[in-house]
Structure formats: C-alpha cells, structure tokens
mmCIF file of C-alpha atoms and ligand atoms in Angstrom:
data_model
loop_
_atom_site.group_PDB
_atom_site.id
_atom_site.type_symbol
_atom_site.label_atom_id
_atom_site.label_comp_id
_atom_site.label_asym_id
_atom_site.label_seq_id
_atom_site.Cartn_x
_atom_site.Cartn_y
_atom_site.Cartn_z
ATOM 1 C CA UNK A 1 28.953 -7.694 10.894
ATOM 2 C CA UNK A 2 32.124 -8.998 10.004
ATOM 3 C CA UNK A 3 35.221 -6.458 10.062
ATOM 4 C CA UNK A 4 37.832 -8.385 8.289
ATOM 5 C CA UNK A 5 38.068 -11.837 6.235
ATOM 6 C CA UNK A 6 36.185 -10.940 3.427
ATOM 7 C CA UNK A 7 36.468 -13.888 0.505
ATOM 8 C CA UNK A 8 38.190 -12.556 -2.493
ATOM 9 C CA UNK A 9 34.916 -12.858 -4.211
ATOM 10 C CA UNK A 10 32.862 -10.280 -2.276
ATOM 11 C CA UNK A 11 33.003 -7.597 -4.705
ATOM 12 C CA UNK A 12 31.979 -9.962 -7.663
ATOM 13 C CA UNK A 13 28.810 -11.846 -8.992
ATOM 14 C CA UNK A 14 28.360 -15.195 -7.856
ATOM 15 C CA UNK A 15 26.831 -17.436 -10.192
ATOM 16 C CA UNK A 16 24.674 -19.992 -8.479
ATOM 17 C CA UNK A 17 23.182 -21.512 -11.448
ATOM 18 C CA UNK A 18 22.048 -20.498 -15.170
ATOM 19 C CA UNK A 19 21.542 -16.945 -15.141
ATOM 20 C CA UNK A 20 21.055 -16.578 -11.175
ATOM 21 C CA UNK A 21 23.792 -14.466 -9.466
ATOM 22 C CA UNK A 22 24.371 -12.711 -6.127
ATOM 23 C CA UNK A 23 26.762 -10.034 -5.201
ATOM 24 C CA UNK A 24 28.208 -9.452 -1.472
ATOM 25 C CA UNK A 25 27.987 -5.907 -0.549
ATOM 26 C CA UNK A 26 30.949 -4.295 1.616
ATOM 27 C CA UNK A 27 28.338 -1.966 2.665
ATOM 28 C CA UNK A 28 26.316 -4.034 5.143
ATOM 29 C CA UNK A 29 27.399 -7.286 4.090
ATOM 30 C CA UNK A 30 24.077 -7.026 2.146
ATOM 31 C CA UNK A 31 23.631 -9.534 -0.968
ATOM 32 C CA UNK A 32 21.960 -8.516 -4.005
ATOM 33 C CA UNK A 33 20.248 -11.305 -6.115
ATOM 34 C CA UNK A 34 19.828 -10.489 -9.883
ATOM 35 C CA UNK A 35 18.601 -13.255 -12.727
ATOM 36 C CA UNK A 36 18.725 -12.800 -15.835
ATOM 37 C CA UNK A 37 15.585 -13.334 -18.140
ATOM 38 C CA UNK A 38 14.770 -13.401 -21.538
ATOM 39 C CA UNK A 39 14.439 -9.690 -21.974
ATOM 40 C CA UNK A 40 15.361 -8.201 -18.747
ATOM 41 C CA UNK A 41 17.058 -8.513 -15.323
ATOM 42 C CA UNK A 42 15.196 -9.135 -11.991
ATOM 43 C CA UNK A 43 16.637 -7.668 -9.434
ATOM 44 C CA UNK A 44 16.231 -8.810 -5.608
ATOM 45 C CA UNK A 45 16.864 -5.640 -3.394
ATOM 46 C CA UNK A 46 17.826 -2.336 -4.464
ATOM 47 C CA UNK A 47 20.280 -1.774 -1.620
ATOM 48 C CA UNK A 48 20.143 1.563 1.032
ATOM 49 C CA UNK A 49 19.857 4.736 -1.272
ATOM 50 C CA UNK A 50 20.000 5.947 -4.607
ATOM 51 C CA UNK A 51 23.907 6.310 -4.814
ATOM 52 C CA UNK A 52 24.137 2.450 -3.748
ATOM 53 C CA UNK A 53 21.604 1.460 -6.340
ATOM 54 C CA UNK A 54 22.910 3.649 -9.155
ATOM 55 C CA UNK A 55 26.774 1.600 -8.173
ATOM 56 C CA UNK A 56 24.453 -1.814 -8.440
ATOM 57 C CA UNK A 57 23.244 -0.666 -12.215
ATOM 58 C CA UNK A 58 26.666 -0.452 -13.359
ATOM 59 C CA UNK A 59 28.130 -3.612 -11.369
ATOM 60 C CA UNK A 60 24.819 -5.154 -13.023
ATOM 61 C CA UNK A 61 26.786 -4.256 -16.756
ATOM 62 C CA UNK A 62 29.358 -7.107 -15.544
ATOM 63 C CA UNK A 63 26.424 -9.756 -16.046
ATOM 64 C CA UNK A 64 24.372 -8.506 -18.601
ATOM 65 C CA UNK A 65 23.138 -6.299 -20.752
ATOM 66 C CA UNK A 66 19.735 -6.306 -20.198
ATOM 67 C CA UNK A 67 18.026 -3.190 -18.021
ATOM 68 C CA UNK A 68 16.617 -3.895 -15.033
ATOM 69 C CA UNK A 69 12.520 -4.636 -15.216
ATOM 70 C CA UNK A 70 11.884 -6.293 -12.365
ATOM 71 C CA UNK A 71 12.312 -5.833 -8.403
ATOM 72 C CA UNK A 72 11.774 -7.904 -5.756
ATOM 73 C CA UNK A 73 11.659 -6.397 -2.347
ATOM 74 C CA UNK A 74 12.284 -8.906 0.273
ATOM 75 C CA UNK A 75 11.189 -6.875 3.341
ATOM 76 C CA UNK A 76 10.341 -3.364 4.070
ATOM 77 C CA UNK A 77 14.014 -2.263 5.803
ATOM 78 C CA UNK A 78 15.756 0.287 4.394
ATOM 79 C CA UNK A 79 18.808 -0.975 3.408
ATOM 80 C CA UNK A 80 17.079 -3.396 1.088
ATOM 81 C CA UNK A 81 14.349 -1.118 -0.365
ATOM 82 C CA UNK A 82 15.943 2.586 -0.027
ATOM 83 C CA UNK A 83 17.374 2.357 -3.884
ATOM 84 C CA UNK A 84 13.925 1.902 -4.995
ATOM 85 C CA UNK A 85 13.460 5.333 -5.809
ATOM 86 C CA UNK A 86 16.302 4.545 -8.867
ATOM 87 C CA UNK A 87 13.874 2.228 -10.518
ATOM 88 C CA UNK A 88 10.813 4.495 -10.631
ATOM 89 C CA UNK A 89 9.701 2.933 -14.272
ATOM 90 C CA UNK A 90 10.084 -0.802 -12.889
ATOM 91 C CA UNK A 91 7.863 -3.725 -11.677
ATOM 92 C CA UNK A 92 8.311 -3.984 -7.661
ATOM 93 C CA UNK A 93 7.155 -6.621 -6.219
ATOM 94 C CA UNK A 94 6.772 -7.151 -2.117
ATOM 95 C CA UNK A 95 4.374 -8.498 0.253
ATOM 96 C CA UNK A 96 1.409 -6.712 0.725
ATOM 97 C CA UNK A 97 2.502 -5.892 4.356
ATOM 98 C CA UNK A 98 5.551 -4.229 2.639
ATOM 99 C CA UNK A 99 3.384 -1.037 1.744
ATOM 100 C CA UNK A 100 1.852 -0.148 4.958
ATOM 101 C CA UNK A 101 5.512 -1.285 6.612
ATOM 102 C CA UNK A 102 7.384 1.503 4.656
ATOM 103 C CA UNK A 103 4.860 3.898 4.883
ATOM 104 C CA UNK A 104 4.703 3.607 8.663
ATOM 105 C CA UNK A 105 8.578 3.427 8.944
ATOM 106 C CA UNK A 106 10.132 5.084 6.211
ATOM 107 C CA UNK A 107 10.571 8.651 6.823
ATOM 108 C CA UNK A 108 11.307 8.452 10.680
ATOM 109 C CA UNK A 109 14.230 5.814 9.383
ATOM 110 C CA UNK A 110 15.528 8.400 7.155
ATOM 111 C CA UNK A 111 15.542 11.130 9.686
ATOM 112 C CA UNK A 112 17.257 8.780 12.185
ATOM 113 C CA UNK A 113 19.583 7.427 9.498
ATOM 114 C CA UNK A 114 20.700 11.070 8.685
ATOM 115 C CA UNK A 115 21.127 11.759 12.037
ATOM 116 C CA UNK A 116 23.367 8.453 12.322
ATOM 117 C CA UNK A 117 25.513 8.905 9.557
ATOM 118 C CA UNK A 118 25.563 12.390 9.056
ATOM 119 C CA UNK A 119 28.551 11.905 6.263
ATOM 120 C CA UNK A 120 26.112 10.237 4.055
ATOM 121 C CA UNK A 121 23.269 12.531 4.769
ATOM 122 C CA UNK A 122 23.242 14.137 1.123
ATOM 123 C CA UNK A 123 22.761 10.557 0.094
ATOM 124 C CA UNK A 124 19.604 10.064 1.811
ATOM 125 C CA UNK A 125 18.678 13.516 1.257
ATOM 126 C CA UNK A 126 18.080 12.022 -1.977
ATOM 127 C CA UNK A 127 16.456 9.098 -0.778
ATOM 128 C CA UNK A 128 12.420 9.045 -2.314
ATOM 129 C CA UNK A 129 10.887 6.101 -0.563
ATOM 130 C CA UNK A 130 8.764 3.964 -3.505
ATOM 131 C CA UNK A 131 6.521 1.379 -2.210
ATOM 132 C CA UNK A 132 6.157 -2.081 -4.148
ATOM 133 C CA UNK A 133 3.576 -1.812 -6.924
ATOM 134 C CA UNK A 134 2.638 -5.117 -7.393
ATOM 135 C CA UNK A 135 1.908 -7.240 -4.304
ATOM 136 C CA UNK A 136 2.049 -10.596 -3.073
ATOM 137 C CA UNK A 137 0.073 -12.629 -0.466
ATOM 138 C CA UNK A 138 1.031 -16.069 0.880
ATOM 139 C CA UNK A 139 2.482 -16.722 -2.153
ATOM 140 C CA UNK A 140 2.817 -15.784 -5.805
ATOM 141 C CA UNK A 141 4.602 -18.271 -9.053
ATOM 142 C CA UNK A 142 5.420 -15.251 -11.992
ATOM 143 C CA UNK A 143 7.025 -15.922 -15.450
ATOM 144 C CA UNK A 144 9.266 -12.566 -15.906
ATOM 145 C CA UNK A 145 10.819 -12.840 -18.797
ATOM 146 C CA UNK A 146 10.223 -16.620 -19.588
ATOM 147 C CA UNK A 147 11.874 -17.678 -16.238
ATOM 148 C CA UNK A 148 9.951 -19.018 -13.157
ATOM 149 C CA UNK A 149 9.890 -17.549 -10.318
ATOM 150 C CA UNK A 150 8.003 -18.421 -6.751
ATOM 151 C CA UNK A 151 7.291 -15.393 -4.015
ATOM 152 C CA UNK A 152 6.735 -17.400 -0.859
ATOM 153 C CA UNK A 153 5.821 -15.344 2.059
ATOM 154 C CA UNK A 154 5.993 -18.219 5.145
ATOM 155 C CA UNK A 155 4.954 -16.345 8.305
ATOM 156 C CA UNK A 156 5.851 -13.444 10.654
ATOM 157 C CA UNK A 157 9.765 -13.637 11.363
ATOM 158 C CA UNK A 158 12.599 -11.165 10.793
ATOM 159 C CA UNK A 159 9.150 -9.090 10.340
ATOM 160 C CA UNK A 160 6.045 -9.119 9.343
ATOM 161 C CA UNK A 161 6.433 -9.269 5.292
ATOM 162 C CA UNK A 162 9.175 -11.251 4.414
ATOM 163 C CA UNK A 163 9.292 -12.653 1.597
ATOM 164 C CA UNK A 164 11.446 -15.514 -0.225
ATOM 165 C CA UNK A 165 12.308 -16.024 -3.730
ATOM 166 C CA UNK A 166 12.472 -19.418 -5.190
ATOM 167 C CA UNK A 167 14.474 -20.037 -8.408
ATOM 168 C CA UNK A 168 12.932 -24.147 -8.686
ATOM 169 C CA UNK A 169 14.613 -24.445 -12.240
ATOM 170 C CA UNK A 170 18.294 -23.394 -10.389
ATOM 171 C CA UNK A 171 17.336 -24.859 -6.972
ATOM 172 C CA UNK A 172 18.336 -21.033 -5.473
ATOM 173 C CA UNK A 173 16.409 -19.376 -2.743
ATOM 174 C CA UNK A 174 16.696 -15.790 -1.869
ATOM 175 C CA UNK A 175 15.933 -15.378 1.917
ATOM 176 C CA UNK A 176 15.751 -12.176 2.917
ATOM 177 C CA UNK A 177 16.731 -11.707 6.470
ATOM 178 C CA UNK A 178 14.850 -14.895 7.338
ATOM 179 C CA UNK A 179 18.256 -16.059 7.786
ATOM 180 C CA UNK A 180 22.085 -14.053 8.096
ATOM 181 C CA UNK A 181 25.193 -15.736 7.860
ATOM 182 C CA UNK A 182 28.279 -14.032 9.731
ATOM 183 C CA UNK A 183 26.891 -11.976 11.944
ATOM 184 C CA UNK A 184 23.578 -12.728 14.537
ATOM 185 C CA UNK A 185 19.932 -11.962 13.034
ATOM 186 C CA UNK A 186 18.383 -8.601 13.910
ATOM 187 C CA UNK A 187 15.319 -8.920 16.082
ATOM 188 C CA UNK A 188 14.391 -4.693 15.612
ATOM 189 C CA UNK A 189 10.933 -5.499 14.197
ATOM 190 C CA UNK A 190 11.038 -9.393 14.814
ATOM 191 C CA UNK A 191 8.444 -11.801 15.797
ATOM 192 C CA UNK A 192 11.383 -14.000 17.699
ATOM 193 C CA UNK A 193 7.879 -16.406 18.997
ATOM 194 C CA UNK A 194 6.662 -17.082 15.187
ATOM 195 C CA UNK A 195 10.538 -16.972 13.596
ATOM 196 C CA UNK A 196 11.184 -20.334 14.190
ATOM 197 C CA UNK A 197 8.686 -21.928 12.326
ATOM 198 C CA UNK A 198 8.701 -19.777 9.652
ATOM 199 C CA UNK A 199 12.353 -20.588 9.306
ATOM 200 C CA UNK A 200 11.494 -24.728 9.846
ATOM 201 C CA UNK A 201 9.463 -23.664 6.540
ATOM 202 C CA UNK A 202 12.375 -22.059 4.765
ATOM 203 C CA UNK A 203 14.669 -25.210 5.419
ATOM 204 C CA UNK A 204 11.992 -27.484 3.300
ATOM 205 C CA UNK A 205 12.484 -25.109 0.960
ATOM 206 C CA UNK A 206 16.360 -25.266 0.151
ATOM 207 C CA UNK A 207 17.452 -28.402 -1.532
ATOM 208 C CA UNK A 208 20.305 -26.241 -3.191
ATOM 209 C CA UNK A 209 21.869 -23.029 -2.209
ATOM 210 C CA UNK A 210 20.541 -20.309 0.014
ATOM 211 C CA UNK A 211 21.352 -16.992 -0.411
ATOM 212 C CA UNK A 212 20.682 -14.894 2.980
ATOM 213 C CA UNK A 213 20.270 -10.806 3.169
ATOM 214 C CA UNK A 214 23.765 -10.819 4.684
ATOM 215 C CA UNK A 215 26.893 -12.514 4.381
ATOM 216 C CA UNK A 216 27.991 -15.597 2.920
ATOM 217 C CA UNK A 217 25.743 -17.919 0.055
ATOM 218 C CA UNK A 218 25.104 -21.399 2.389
ATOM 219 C CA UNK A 219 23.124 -24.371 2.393
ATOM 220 C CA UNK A 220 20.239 -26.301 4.125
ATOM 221 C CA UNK A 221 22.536 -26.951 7.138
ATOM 222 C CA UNK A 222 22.943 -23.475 7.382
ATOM 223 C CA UNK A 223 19.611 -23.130 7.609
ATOM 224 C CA UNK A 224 18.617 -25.519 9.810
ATOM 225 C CA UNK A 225 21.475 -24.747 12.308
ATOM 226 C CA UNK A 226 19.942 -21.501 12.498
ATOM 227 C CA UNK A 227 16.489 -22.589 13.192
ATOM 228 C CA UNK A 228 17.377 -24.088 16.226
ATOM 229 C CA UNK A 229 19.299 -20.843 17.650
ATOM 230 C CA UNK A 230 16.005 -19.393 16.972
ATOM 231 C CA UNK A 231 14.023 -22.293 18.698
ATOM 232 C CA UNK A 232 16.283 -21.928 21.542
ATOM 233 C CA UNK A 233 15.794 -17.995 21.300
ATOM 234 C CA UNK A 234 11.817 -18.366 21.667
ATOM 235 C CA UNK A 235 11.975 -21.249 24.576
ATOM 236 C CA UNK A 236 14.043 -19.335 26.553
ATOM 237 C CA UNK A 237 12.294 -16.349 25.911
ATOM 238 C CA UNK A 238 8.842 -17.995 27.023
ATOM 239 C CA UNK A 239 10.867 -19.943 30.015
ATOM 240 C CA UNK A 240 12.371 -16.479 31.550
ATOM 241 C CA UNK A 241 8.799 -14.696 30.813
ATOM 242 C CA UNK A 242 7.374 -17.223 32.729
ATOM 243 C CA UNK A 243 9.726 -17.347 36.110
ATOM 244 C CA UNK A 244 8.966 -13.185 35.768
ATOM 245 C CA UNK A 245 12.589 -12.128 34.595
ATOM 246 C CA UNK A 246 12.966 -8.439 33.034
ATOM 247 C CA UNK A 247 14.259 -8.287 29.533
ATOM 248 C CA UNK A 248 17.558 -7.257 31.003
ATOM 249 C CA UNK A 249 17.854 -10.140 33.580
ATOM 250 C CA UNK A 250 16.991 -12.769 30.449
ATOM 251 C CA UNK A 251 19.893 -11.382 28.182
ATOM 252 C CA UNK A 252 22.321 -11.374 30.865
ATOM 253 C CA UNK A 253 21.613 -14.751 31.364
ATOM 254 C CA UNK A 254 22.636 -16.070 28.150
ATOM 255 C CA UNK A 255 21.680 -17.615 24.814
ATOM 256 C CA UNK A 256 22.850 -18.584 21.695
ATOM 257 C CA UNK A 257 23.562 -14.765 20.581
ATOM 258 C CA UNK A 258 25.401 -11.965 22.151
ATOM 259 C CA UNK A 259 23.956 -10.244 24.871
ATOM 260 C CA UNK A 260 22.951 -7.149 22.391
ATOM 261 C CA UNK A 261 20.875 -8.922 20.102
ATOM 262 C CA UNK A 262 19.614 -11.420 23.108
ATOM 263 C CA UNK A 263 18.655 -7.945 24.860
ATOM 264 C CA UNK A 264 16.086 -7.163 21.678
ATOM 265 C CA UNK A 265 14.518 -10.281 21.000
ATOM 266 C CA UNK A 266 13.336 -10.169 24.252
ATOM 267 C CA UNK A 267 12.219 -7.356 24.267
ATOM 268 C CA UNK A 268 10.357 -7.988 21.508
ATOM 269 C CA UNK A 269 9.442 -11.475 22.866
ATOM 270 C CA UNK A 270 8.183 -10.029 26.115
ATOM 271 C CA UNK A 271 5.888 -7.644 24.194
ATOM 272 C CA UNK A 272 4.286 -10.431 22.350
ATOM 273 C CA UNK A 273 4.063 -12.596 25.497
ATOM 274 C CA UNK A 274 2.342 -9.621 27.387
ATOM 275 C CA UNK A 275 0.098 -9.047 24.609
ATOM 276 C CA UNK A 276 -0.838 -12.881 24.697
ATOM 277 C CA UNK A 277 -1.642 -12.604 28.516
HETATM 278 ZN ZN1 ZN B 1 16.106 -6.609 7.565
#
C-alpha cells in the first residue's frame, strides 16, 4: 500500500466514460465504481463499514442525484462488502460463492478486525454483515436502469467468487482484486495455481480501461504485466514443491513479490499442491 504520492485526483470521481466513474479511497487504496443509470446509481463495493459507506453516499451527491439501487459485490472481503449493511433496501448482486464466503468468514473477520484496530472498533461494532441477494453464476448480462451491464465470474483467483463488471457500451471493467495496481496482490484466500488463467481471461476482456480493487485506473498492459508475475508465482510455486522446499525456504528464495506476500502464496500454493497429491 502506497504511503505517499497520491495523484491529486484520489479524493475525486474519475470519469472513465458516459456515466461510469471510480473514486480512489485513502482508506485502503480501495476504488469504488459507481454508474449512473436512468433512474438510479449502481454502485460497485460498499467499502469496510457503515461509517465508510455512509462518507461514499454523500461523495456519491458529487455525481448525481440519483439514490443508490444497485450493488455489486466483487468478492466476499470485508473491506469491499462491510458497508453493505447501509444499503439494506438495495439490489446486491455477487457470485453465488459470495454467500457461503461471508457467512463462513464474516464474523471471525470482524472480531479480528476489532481486535486490530481497536480505534475503529465502534465502527465495526456497527458493522451488520448483509449477504448479496441476487446471485450470479459464470456469468450474468443485466439492464439496471437502461444501461448494460455484464457480471463475469472467470475462475478461482484472488478467491473463489470474484467477480468482474463489464461496462461494453464504455469499454470499462471493474476487476475486483483480480488485479491491484501499487501495491502486490493479496494471496490470504487465493488460488495462486488457478490465478493466472483466470487473469489471461481478464486481459481479453479489457480493450479500454481497467479499474482494479486498489490503486491506480490502468490498462490491458497492466493487466497482462501482471499475469505473468502471477504465471511466474504458480511455476515457481510448483518448481520449489517439487524439489521438496518448505514454504519458508521458497519465499526466501525469491520471486516477483516481496518476501511477505511470496511467503502466503505459497502457502497457499503448497496446500493446493498437497491436496492434488
Ligand atoms: Zn480482496
């Protein structure tokens, strides 16, 4: 996560094409996608509690003045579905995976989370963990609101319900944590084996901008340069499996991320591999 160099836009709304903004959070570098429709806004992410997501309805006010009546979740982690609870009235939409994912996850995340931060524990005090209500598959094309949208859900990566958001009309895709620009991807609840590919499918997918879960809006080559530190992730990860190197042995030798984030993909590589074997 960066600490300094922020763009002077970071605490405004990006336009990306008609109607199809992003904002880049200080908080977590996390980006916010919200398009406007005919009679409402679609939101992508509701940011990490209710306080954060109650901020993002009146930053919202800067682009329109339409409420919000549509959210897309693009994974289960919290600090992209925690603000759900402020939208209680609203269409969510997530993978189907994103359900059983928050159920299993949420409330241990808040205890830890309140145990992390204990400065903002009164904010997720308040936190009421609301599942997506309407679900998507592989994949899902909805009108809301007289705009277009595709759900794409392109295989186990980041986790195991990501899901992408294709604007076709604005050539915008929303990527979730697929992909992170200025600082390395988390590998937590990764699949680092599948990620690849599923990434390989992302990159067909952007002929325009991308807009990642963190940090800067980028393009294909973005994307694709990120695929192969994730190619190179797996290989190495099925190479120092192989010669019967601990997790700790195959971080300290090196890759294309730091030795922290090496360290858990790894170790979730090497439970995969074991579970293969
Ligand atoms: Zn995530």
């Amino acid at each position: 996560m960066p600490s300094a160099g922020y763009p002077g836009t970071l605490m405004t709304w990006s336009e990306h094409g008609n109607g199809v903004f992003s904002k880049r959070y200080q908080s977590l570098d996390l980006n916010i996608g919200a398009i406007e429709c005919e009679d409402g806004l679609l939101i992508i992410d509701t940011r990490a509690h209710h306080a954060q997501a109650r901020e993002l309805i009146e930053d919202l006010k800067a682009i329109s003045s339409h409420p919000v009546r549509w959210v897309i979740n693009t994974h289960h982690h919290w600090d992209h579905t925690f603000g759900n609870g402020e939208f209680e009235n609203v269409d969510i939409w997530g993978h189907e995976r994103c359900i059983p994912a928050l159920a299993d996850y949420g409330q241990a995340t808040l205890a830890r989370l309140k145990k992390m931060a204990p400065g903002q524990k009164a904010s997720f005090d308040e936190v009421l963990i609301l599942p997506p209500n309407h679900t998507v598959g592989d994949e899902a094309t909805v009108t809301f609101g007289g705009r277009r949208i595709e759900m794409r859900h392109l295989g186990r990566g980041h986790t195991n319900n990501d899901l992408v958001v294709v604007v076709p009309e604005t050539d915008v895709v929303f990527a979730g944590d697929l992909v992170e620009n200025d600082a390395p991807p988390s590998f937590g609840d990764a699949y680092p084996l599948e990620w690849p590919d599923t990434v390989a499918a992302l990159a067909e997918l952007v002929t325009g901008q991308v807009v990642p879960g963190h940090g800067r809006a980028a393009d294909r080559e973005f994307v694709v340069s990120q695929q192969a530190d994730l190619s190179s992730v797996a290989e190495l990860a099925r190479e120092r499996h192989a010669d019967g190197m601990t997790v700790e042995a195959a971080a300290a030798s090196g890759g294309p991320f730091p030795k922290a984030t090496l360290e858990e993909a790894f170790g979730r590589a090497w439970s995969h591999l074991g579970e293969a074997a």
